[in-house]
Short mmCIF file of C-alpha atoms in Angstrom, two decimals:
data_model
loop_
_atom_site.label_atom_id
_atom_site.label_comp_id
_atom_site.label_asym_id
_atom_site.label_seq_id
_atom_site.Cartn_x
_atom_site.Cartn_y
_atom_site.Cartn_z
CA THR V 22 41.01 -14.36 -1.85
CA PHE V 23 40.75 -10.86 -1.07
CA ASN V 24 38.86 -10.04 -4.28
CA GLY V 25 36.23 -13.24 -3.15
CA MET V 26 36.02 -11.35 0.48
CA MET V 27 35.69 -8.21 -1.04
CA GLN V 28 32.71 -9.59 -3.27
CA GLY V 29 31.30 -11.33 -0.72
CA ILE V 30 31.33 -8.46 1.74
CA ARG V 31 29.48 -6.88 -1.12
CA GLU V 32 26.68 -8.34 -1.84
CA ARG V 33 25.87 -9.27 1.90
CA GLU V 34 25.57 -4.68 1.66
CA GLU V 35 23.27 -5.17 -1.47
CA GLN V 36 20.78 -7.71 0.13
CA ILE V 37 20.92 -5.70 3.70
CA SER V 38 19.84 -2.78 1.71
CA TYR V 39 17.60 -4.78 -0.93
CA GLN V 40 16.04 -6.13 3.09
CA ALA V 41 15.49 -2.77 4.57
CA ARG V 42 13.45 -1.38 1.51
CA HIS V 43 11.45 -4.52 0.42
CA ASP V 44 8.48 -6.99 2.14
CA ALA V 45 9.76 -10.09 2.84
CA VAL V 46 6.90 -11.77 1.59
CA THR V 47 5.70 -9.65 -1.23
CA GLY V 48 9.53 -8.34 -2.78
CA LEU V 49 7.69 -4.71 -3.06
CA LEU V 50 8.65 -1.79 -1.62
CA ASN V 51 7.93 -1.56 1.81
CA ARG V 52 6.34 1.91 3.43
CA ALA V 53 9.76 4.19 3.93
CA ALA V 54 10.56 3.03 0.34
CA PHE V 55 7.29 3.70 -1.08
CA VAL V 56 7.42 7.31 0.51
CA GLU V 57 10.49 7.74 -0.76
CA ALA V 58 9.66 6.91 -4.12
CA LEU V 59 6.30 9.36 -4.10
CA ALA V 60 8.54 11.86 -3.05
CA ASP V 61 10.95 11.54 -5.89
CA ARG V 62 8.04 11.00 -8.27
CA LEU V 63 7.09 14.74 -7.00
CA GLU V 64 10.09 16.14 -6.69
CA THR V 65 11.04 15.45 -10.72
CA GLY V 66 9.30 17.33 -13.69
CA THR V 67 8.05 20.82 -14.53
CA GLY V 68 5.00 22.61 -13.89
CA HIS V 69 2.08 20.60 -12.74
CA HIS V 70 2.76 16.67 -11.84
CA ASP V 71 -0.34 14.77 -11.17
CA ILE V 72 -0.11 11.38 -9.24
CA ALA V 73 -2.75 9.18 -7.56
CA VAL V 74 -2.46 7.42 -4.71
CA ALA V 75 -4.36 4.44 -3.24
CA VAL V 76 -4.63 2.17 -0.34
CA VAL V 77 -6.11 -1.34 -0.31
CA GLY V 78 -7.04 -3.08 2.52
CA VAL V 79 -7.16 -6.76 2.47
CA GLU V 80 -10.31 -7.75 4.48
CA ARG V 81 -10.66 -10.91 6.14
CA LEU V 82 -6.66 -12.28 5.77
CA GLN V 83 -6.60 -12.39 10.23
CA GLU V 84 -9.51 -14.89 9.93
CA ILE V 85 -7.56 -16.76 7.23
CA ASN V 86 -4.73 -16.52 9.42
CA SER V 87 -6.28 -17.91 12.39
CA THR V 88 -8.16 -20.58 10.39
CA LEU V 89 -6.09 -21.55 7.38
CA GLY V 90 -2.35 -20.42 8.87
CA TYR V 91 -0.63 -17.48 8.13
CA ASP V 92 1.24 -19.29 5.07
CA THR V 93 -1.75 -19.56 3.65
CA GLY V 94 -2.68 -15.48 4.73
CA ASP V 95 1.07 -15.10 3.46
CA SER V 96 0.09 -17.18 0.08
CA LEU V 97 -2.92 -14.47 -0.48
CA ILE V 98 -0.85 -11.77 -0.02
CA LYS V 99 1.68 -12.92 -2.58
CA ALA V 100 -1.26 -13.95 -5.03
CA LEU V 101 -2.89 -10.38 -4.52
CA SER V 102 0.82 -8.83 -4.83
CA GLN V 103 1.44 -10.11 -7.99
CA ARG V 104 -1.83 -9.53 -9.66
CA LEU V 105 -1.70 -5.83 -8.72
CA SER V 106 2.19 -5.27 -9.90
CA GLY V 107 0.79 -7.08 -13.28
CA ALA V 108 -2.20 -4.84 -13.53
CA ILE V 109 -0.40 -1.06 -13.06
CA ASP V 110 1.90 1.26 -15.53
CA ALA V 111 5.22 0.42 -15.32
CA SER V 112 5.84 4.09 -14.36
CA ASP V 113 3.35 3.28 -11.61
CA VAL V 114 4.62 1.36 -7.95
CA ALA V 115 2.94 -0.64 -5.72
CA ALA V 116 3.90 -1.34 -1.76
CA ARG V 117 3.56 -3.00 0.78
CA LEU V 118 2.17 -0.50 3.50
CA GLU V 119 1.44 -3.03 6.25
CA GLY V 120 0.20 -6.37 7.03
CA ASP V 121 -3.25 -5.83 4.68
CA LYS V 122 -1.96 -2.84 2.85
CA PHE V 123 -0.96 -1.99 0.08
CA GLY V 124 0.36 1.23 -1.51
CA LEU V 125 -0.46 1.45 -5.42
CA MET V 126 1.03 5.24 -7.12
CA PHE V 127 -0.13 6.42 -10.57
CA ASP V 128 1.50 8.35 -12.36
CA GLY V 129 0.30 11.16 -14.71
CA ARG V 130 -3.50 10.24 -13.20
CA THR V 131 -6.19 12.86 -11.78
CA SER V 132 -9.71 13.10 -10.61
CA THR V 133 -11.12 12.40 -13.83
CA ASP V 134 -9.09 8.73 -13.34
CA SER V 135 -10.82 7.57 -9.98
CA ASN V 136 -13.57 5.18 -11.54
CA ALA V 137 -10.80 3.89 -14.00
CA ILE V 138 -8.25 3.46 -10.90
CA ILE V 139 -11.27 1.69 -8.67
CA ALA V 140 -12.11 -0.96 -11.59
CA LEU V 141 -8.82 -1.69 -11.89
CA VAL V 142 -7.91 -3.03 -8.36
CA ASP V 143 -11.42 -4.57 -8.27
CA ALA V 144 -10.12 -6.65 -11.64
CA ALA V 145 -7.14 -7.38 -9.50
CA PHE V 146 -9.58 -8.99 -6.29
CA ASP V 147 -12.36 -10.44 -8.51
CA GLU V 148 -11.60 -14.03 -9.36
CA GLN V 149 -10.38 -16.14 -6.49
CA VAL V 150 -7.24 -17.20 -5.92
CA SER V 151 -6.53 -21.24 -5.60
CA ILE V 152 -4.08 -21.83 -2.38
CA ASN V 153 -3.58 -25.39 -1.00
CA ASP V 154 -6.64 -26.89 -2.29
CA PHE V 155 -8.33 -23.48 -0.26
CA LEU V 156 -10.61 -21.36 -3.02
CA LEU V 157 -10.86 -17.76 -1.17
CA ALA V 158 -12.06 -14.84 -2.25
CA ALA V 159 -10.48 -11.53 -1.21
CA ASP V 160 -12.70 -8.37 -0.16
CA LEU V 161 -11.12 -5.45 -0.57
CA THR V 162 -11.47 -1.62 0.86
CA LEU V 163 -9.69 1.72 -1.23
CA GLY V 164 -9.07 4.60 -1.04
CA VAL V 165 -7.48 6.89 -3.15
CA THR V 166 -6.77 10.78 -3.27
CA PHE V 167 -5.69 12.77 -6.26
CA HIS V 168 -2.36 15.15 -6.02
CA SER V 169 -2.03 18.18 -9.03
CA GLY V 170 0.80 21.08 -8.20
CA GLN V 171 3.56 22.33 -8.48
CA SER V 172 7.24 20.47 -8.82
CA GLY V 173 10.16 20.44 -7.10
CA HIS V 174 8.40 21.75 -4.11
CA SER V 175 10.90 21.59 -0.57
CA ASP V 176 9.31 19.69 1.77
CA ARG V 177 8.29 16.29 -0.75
CA ALA V 178 9.58 13.95 1.75
CA GLY V 179 5.76 15.71 3.88
CA ASP V 180 4.00 15.90 1.00
CA ALA V 181 4.25 11.95 0.13
CA GLU V 182 3.40 11.44 3.51
CA ALA V 183 0.45 13.62 3.29
CA LEU V 184 -0.89 11.81 0.69
CA ILE V 185 -0.61 8.18 1.41
CA HIS V 186 -2.32 9.70 4.92
CA GLN V 187 -5.43 10.96 3.16
CA ALA V 188 -5.60 7.41 1.28
CA GLU V 189 -5.80 5.89 4.48
CA VAL V 190 -8.01 8.19 5.78
CA ALA V 191 -10.33 7.11 2.37
CA GLU V 192 -9.69 3.83 3.07
CA PHE V 193 -10.98 3.59 6.30
CA LYS V 194 -13.98 5.95 5.44
CA ALA V 195 -14.87 2.83 2.70
CA THR V 196 -14.85 0.41 5.39
CA GLY V 197 -16.84 2.55 7.41
CA GLY V 198 -19.75 3.11 5.29
CA GLY V 199 -20.26 -0.16 3.95
CA ARG V 200 -18.23 0.73 0.38
CA ASP V 201 -15.70 -0.96 -1.65
CA ALA V 202 -13.78 2.52 -2.67
CA TYR V 203 -14.16 6.19 -1.43
CA VAL V 204 -12.03 8.95 -2.93
CA PHE V 205 -10.76 11.63 -0.61
CA ASP V 206 -12.78 14.97 -0.69
CA PRO V 207 -10.10 17.93 0.47
CA GLU V 208 -13.19 20.05 1.07
CA THR V 209 -14.95 17.43 2.95
CA ASP V 210 -12.33 15.31 4.49
CA GLU V 211 -9.84 16.41 7.20
CA VAL V 212 -6.65 14.32 7.90
CA ASN V 213 -6.41 14.60 11.67
CA PRO V 214 -3.69 13.04 13.23
CA ASP V 215 -4.92 12.02 16.63
CA GLU V 216 -7.93 10.58 14.11
CA LEU V 217 -4.88 8.80 12.06
CA PHE V 218 -3.18 7.03 15.16
CA MET V 219 -6.03 6.14 16.14
CA ILE V 220 -7.26 3.75 13.22
CA THR V 221 -3.86 2.98 12.92
CA GLU V 222 -4.13 1.42 16.64
CA MET V 223 -7.80 0.33 16.54
CA ARG V 224 -6.45 -1.73 12.94
CA ARG V 225 -3.44 -3.21 14.43
CA GLY V 226 -5.27 -4.47 17.60
CA ILE V 227 -8.12 -6.27 15.32
CA ALA V 228 -5.08 -7.52 13.10
CA GLU V 229 -3.69 -9.15 16.63
CA ASP V 230 -7.23 -10.08 17.95
CA GLN V 231 -6.20 -7.82 20.87
CA PHE V 232 -10.22 -7.16 20.93
CA MET V 233 -12.85 -9.33 23.10
CA VAL V 234 -16.96 -8.95 22.93
#
């Protein structure tokens, strides 16, 4: 019938819209939708709006994919995504930014909450994950940055991207410094677009096993 056909079209449109905004493995928001959610949060409210953004890197994912298979790697990522989603408040947001990276947005958090955020993420990774009779330990690197500013600014999409880039730089510094976590310091840390591009390309090359030694 005509009504049945229209219902089918609406359902397909909804499915396409959902797939465009969500990661296929975890069901979390993808990077584009995370940027949009963060920009919306920066836009809402009056006065100063405190937000924390974190980037969580899953260490050794490519090694797991290579040795145990991509299905196992996907199962690990899905399990970790569920732990992170269950650990944050209803007003917070979790996303999968790329293959081995999660993004987290915490509402109403300031730099005084940095230790609490680090402890929350650490707890999600503490317990080993059981997958197909394997117990997998998931190591992490964590970068955190904070925003405290006036709501309603005109370029919130740009501000959202800038915050994510700051958290990515912090996560990379944690990796390079042999630490689990690093908090971005706007007075001493810089977000250099060329350096950020190099970091992204280097990570992609490592993930795709493009480097030889």
